[in-house]
Tab-separated table of N, CA and C in Angstrom:
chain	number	residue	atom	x	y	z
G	110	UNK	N	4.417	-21.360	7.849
G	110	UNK	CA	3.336	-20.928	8.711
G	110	UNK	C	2.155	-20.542	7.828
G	111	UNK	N	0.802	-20.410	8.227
G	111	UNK	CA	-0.589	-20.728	7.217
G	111	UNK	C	-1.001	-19.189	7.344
G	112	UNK	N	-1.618	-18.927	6.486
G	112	UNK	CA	-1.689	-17.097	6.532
G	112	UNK	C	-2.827	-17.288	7.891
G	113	UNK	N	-3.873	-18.161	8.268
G	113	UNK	CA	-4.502	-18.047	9.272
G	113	UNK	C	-3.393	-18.199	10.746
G	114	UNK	N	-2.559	-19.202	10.580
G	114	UNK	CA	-1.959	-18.692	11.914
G	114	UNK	C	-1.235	-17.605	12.326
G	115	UNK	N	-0.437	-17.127	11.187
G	115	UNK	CA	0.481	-15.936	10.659
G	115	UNK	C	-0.505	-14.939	11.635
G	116	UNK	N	-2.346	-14.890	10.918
G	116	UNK	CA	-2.928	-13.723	11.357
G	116	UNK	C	-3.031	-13.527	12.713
G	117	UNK	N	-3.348	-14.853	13.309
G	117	UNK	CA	-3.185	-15.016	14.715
G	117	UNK	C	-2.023	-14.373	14.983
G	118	UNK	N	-1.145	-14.823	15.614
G	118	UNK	CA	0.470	-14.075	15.809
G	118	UNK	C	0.211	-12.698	15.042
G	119	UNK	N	-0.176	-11.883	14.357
G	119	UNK	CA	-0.193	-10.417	14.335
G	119	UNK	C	-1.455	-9.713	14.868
G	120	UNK	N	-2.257	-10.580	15.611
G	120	UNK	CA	-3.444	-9.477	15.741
G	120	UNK	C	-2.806	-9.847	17.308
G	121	UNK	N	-2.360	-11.059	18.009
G	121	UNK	CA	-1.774	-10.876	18.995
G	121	UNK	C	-0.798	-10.160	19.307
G	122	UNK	N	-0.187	-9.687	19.046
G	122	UNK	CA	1.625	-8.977	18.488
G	122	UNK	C	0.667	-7.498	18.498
G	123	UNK	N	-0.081	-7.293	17.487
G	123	UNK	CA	-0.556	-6.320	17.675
G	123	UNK	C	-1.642	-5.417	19.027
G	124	UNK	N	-2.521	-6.505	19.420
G	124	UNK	CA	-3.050	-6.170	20.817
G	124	UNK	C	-2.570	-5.922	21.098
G	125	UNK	N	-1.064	-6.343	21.749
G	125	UNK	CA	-0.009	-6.161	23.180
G	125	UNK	C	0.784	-4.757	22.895
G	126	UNK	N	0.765	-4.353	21.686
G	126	UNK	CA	1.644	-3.680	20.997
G	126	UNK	C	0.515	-2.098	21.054
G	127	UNK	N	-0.970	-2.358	21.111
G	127	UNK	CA	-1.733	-1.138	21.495
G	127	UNK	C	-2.015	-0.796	23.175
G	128	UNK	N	-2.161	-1.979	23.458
G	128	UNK	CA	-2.206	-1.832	24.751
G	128	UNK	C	-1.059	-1.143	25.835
G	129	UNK	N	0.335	-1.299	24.934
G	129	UNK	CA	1.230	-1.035	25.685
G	129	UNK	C	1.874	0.954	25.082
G	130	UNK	N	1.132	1.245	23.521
G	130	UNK	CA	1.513	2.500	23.369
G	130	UNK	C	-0.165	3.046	22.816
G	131	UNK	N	-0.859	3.059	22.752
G	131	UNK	CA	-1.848	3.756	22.365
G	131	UNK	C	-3.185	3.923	23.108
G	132	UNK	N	-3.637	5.112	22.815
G	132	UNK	CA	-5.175	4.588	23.516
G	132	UNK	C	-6.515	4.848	22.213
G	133	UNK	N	-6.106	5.120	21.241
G	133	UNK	CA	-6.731	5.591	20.074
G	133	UNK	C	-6.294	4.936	19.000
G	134	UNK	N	-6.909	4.562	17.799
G	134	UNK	CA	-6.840	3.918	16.102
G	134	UNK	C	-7.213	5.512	15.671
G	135	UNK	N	-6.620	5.725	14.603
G	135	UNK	CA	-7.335	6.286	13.384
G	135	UNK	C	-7.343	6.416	12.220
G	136	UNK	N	-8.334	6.624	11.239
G	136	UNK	CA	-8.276	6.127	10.006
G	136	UNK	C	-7.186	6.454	9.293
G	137	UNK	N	-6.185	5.772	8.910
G	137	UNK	CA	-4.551	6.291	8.309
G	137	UNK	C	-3.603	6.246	9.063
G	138	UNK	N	-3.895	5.913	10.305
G	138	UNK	CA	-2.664	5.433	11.317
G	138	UNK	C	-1.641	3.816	10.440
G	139	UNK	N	-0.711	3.962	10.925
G	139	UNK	CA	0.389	3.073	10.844
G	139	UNK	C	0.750	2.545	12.308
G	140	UNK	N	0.465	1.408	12.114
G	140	UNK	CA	1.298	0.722	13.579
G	140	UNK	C	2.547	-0.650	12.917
G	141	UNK	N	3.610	0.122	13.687
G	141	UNK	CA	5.112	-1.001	13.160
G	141	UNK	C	5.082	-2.074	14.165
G	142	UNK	N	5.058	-3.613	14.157
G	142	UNK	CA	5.053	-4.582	14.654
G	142	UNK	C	6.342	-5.482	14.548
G	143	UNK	N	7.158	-5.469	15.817
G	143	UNK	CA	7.830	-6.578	15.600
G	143	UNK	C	7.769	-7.763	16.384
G	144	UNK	N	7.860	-8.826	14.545
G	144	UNK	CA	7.348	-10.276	15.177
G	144	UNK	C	8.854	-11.228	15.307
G	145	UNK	N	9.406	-11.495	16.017
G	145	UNK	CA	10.748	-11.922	15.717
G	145	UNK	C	11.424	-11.197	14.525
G	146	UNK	N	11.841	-11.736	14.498
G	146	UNK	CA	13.091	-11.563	13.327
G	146	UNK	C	12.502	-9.802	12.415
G	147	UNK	N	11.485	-9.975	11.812
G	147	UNK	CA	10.348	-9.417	10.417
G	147	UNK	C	9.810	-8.273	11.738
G	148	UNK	N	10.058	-7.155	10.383
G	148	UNK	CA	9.141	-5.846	11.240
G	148	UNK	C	7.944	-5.622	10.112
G	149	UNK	N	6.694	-5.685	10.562
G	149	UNK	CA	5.297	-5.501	9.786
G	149	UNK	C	4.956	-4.367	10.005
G	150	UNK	N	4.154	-3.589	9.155
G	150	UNK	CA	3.782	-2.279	9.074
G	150	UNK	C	2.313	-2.288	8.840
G	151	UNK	N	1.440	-2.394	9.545
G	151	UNK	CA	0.032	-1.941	9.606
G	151	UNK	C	-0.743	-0.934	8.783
G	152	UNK	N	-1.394	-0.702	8.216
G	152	UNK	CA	-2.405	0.527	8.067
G	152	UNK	C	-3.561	0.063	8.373
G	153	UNK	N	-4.349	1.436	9.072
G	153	UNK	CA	-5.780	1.512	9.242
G	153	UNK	C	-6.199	2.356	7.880
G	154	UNK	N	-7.275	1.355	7.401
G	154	UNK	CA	-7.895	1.492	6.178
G	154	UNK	C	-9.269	1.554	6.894
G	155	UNK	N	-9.965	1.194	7.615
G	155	UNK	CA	-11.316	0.899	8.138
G	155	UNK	C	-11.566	1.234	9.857
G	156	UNK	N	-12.405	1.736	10.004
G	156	UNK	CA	-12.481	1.936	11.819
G	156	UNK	C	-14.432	1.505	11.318
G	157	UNK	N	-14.805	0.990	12.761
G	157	UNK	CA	-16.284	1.208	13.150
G	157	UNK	C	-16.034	1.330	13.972
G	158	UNK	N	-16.824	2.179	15.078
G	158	UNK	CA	-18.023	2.806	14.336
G	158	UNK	C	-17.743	3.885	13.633
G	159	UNK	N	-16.735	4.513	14.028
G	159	UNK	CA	-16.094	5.553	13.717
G	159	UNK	C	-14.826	5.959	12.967
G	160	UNK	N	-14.517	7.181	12.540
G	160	UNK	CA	-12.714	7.230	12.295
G	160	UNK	C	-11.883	7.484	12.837
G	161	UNK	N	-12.732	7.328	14.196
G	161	UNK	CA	-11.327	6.853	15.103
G	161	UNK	C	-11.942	6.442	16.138
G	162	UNK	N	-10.965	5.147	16.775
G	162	UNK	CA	-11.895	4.515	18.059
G	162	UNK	C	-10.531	4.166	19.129
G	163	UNK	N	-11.472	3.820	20.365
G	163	UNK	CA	-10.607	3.837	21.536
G	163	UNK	C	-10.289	2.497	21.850
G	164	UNK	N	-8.993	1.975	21.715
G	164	UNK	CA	-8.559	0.462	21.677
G	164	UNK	C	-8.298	0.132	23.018
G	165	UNK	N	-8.418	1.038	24.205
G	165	UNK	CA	-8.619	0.808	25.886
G	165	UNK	C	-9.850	-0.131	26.452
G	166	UNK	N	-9.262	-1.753	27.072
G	166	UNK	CA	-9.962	-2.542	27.019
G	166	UNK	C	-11.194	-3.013	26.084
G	167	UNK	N	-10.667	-3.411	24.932
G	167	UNK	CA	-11.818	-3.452	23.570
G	167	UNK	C	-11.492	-4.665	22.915
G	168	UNK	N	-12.198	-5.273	22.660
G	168	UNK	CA	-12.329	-6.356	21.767
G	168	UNK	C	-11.779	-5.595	20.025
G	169	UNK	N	-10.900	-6.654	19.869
G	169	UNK	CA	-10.677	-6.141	18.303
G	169	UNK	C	-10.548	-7.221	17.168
G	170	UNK	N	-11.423	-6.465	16.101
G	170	UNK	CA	-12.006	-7.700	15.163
G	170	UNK	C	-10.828	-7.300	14.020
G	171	UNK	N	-9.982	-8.056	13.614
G	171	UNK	CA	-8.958	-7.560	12.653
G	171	UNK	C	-9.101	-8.153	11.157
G	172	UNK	N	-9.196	-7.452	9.937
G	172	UNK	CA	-9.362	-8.139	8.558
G	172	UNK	C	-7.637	-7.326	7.683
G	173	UNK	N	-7.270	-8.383	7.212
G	173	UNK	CA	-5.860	-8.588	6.635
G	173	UNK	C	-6.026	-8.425	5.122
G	174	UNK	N	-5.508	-7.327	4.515
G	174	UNK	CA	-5.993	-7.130	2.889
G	174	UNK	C	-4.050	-7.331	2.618
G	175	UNK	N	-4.049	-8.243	1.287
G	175	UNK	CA	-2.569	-8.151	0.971
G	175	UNK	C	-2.129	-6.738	0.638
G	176	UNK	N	-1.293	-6.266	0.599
G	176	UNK	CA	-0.508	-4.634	0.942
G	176	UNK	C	0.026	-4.916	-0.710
G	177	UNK	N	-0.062	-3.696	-1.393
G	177	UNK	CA	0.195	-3.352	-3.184
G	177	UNK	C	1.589	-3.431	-2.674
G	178	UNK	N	2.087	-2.349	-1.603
G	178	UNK	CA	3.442	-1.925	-1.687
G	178	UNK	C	4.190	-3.300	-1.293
G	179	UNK	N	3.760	-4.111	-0.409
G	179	UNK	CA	4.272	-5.294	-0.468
G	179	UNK	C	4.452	-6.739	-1.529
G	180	UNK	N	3.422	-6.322	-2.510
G	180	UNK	CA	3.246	-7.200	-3.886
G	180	UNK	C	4.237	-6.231	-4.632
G	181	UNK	N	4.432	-5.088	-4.681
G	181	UNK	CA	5.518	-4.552	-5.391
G	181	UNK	C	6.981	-4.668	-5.129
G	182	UNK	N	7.589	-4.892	-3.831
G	182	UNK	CA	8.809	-4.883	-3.432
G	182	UNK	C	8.797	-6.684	-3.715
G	183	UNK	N	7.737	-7.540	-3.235
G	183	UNK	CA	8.399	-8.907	-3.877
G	183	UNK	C	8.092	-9.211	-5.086
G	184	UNK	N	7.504	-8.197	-6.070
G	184	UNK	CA	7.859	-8.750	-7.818
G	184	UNK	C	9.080	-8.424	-8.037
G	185	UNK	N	9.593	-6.926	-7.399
G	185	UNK	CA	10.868	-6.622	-7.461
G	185	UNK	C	12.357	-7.438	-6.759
G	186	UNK	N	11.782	-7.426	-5.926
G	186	UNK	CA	12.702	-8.789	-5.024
G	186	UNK	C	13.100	-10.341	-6.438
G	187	UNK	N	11.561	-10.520	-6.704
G	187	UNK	CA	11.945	-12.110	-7.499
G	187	UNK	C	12.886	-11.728	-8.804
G	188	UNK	N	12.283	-10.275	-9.316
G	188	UNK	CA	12.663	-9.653	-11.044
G	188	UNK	C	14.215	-9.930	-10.365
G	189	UNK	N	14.558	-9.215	-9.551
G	189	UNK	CA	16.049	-9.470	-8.675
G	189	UNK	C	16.855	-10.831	-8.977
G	190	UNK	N	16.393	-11.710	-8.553
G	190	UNK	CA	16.873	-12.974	-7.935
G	190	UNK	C	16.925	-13.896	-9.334
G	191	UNK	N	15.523	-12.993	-10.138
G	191	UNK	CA	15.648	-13.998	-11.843
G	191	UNK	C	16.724	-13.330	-12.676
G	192	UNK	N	17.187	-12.414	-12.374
G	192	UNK	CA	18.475	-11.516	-12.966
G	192	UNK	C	19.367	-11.885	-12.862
G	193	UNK	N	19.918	-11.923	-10.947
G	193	UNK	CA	21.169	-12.846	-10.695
G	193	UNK	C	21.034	-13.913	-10.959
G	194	UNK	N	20.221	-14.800	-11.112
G	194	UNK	CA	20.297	-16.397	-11.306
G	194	UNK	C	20.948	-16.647	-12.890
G	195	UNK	N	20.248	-15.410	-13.735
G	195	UNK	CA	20.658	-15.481	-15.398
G	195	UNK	C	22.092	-15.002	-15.586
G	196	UNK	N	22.441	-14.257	-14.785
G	196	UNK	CA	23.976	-13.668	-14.924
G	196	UNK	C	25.018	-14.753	-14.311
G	197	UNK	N	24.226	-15.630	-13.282
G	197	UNK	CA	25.375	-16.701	-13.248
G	197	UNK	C	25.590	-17.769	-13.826
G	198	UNK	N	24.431	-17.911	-14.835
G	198	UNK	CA	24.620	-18.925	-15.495
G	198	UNK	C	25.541	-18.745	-17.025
């Protein structure tokens, strides 16, 4: 799947997912998303106009920054997998 459709499927996943528990964002909120199978973890890093806004009938413009903690668990994941691969050989 293409990180542009990926984004699609989470800003959708995510609409349905505010609409159905929130009526407020705020700056440092966490929203947990599950997309099939994979649970995604959100942060609000950015609000306009404000630091905190009301997601009750609102258009929402979403920008996707890759997550450190997620570049850290898969260097650790691969360091993993290049370990076992060397121990079975």
């Amino acid at each position: 799947m293409s990180g542009t459709c990926l984004g699609r499927v989470l800003v959708g996943t995510l609409e349905r997912n505010l609409s159905a528990s929130r009526a407020t964002l705020s700056l440092g909120d966490s929203v947990m998303l599950h997309t099939g199978a994979a649970q995604v973890e959100l942060f609000v890093v950015e609000l306009r106009p404000a630091d905190e806004v009301c997601v009750i009938e609102t258009e929402l413009e979403v920008d996707f920054a890759a997550s450190v903690i997620n570049e850290e668990e898969q260097k650790a994941a691969a360091e993993a997998a290049a370990k076992a691969a060397a121990e079975a050989e």
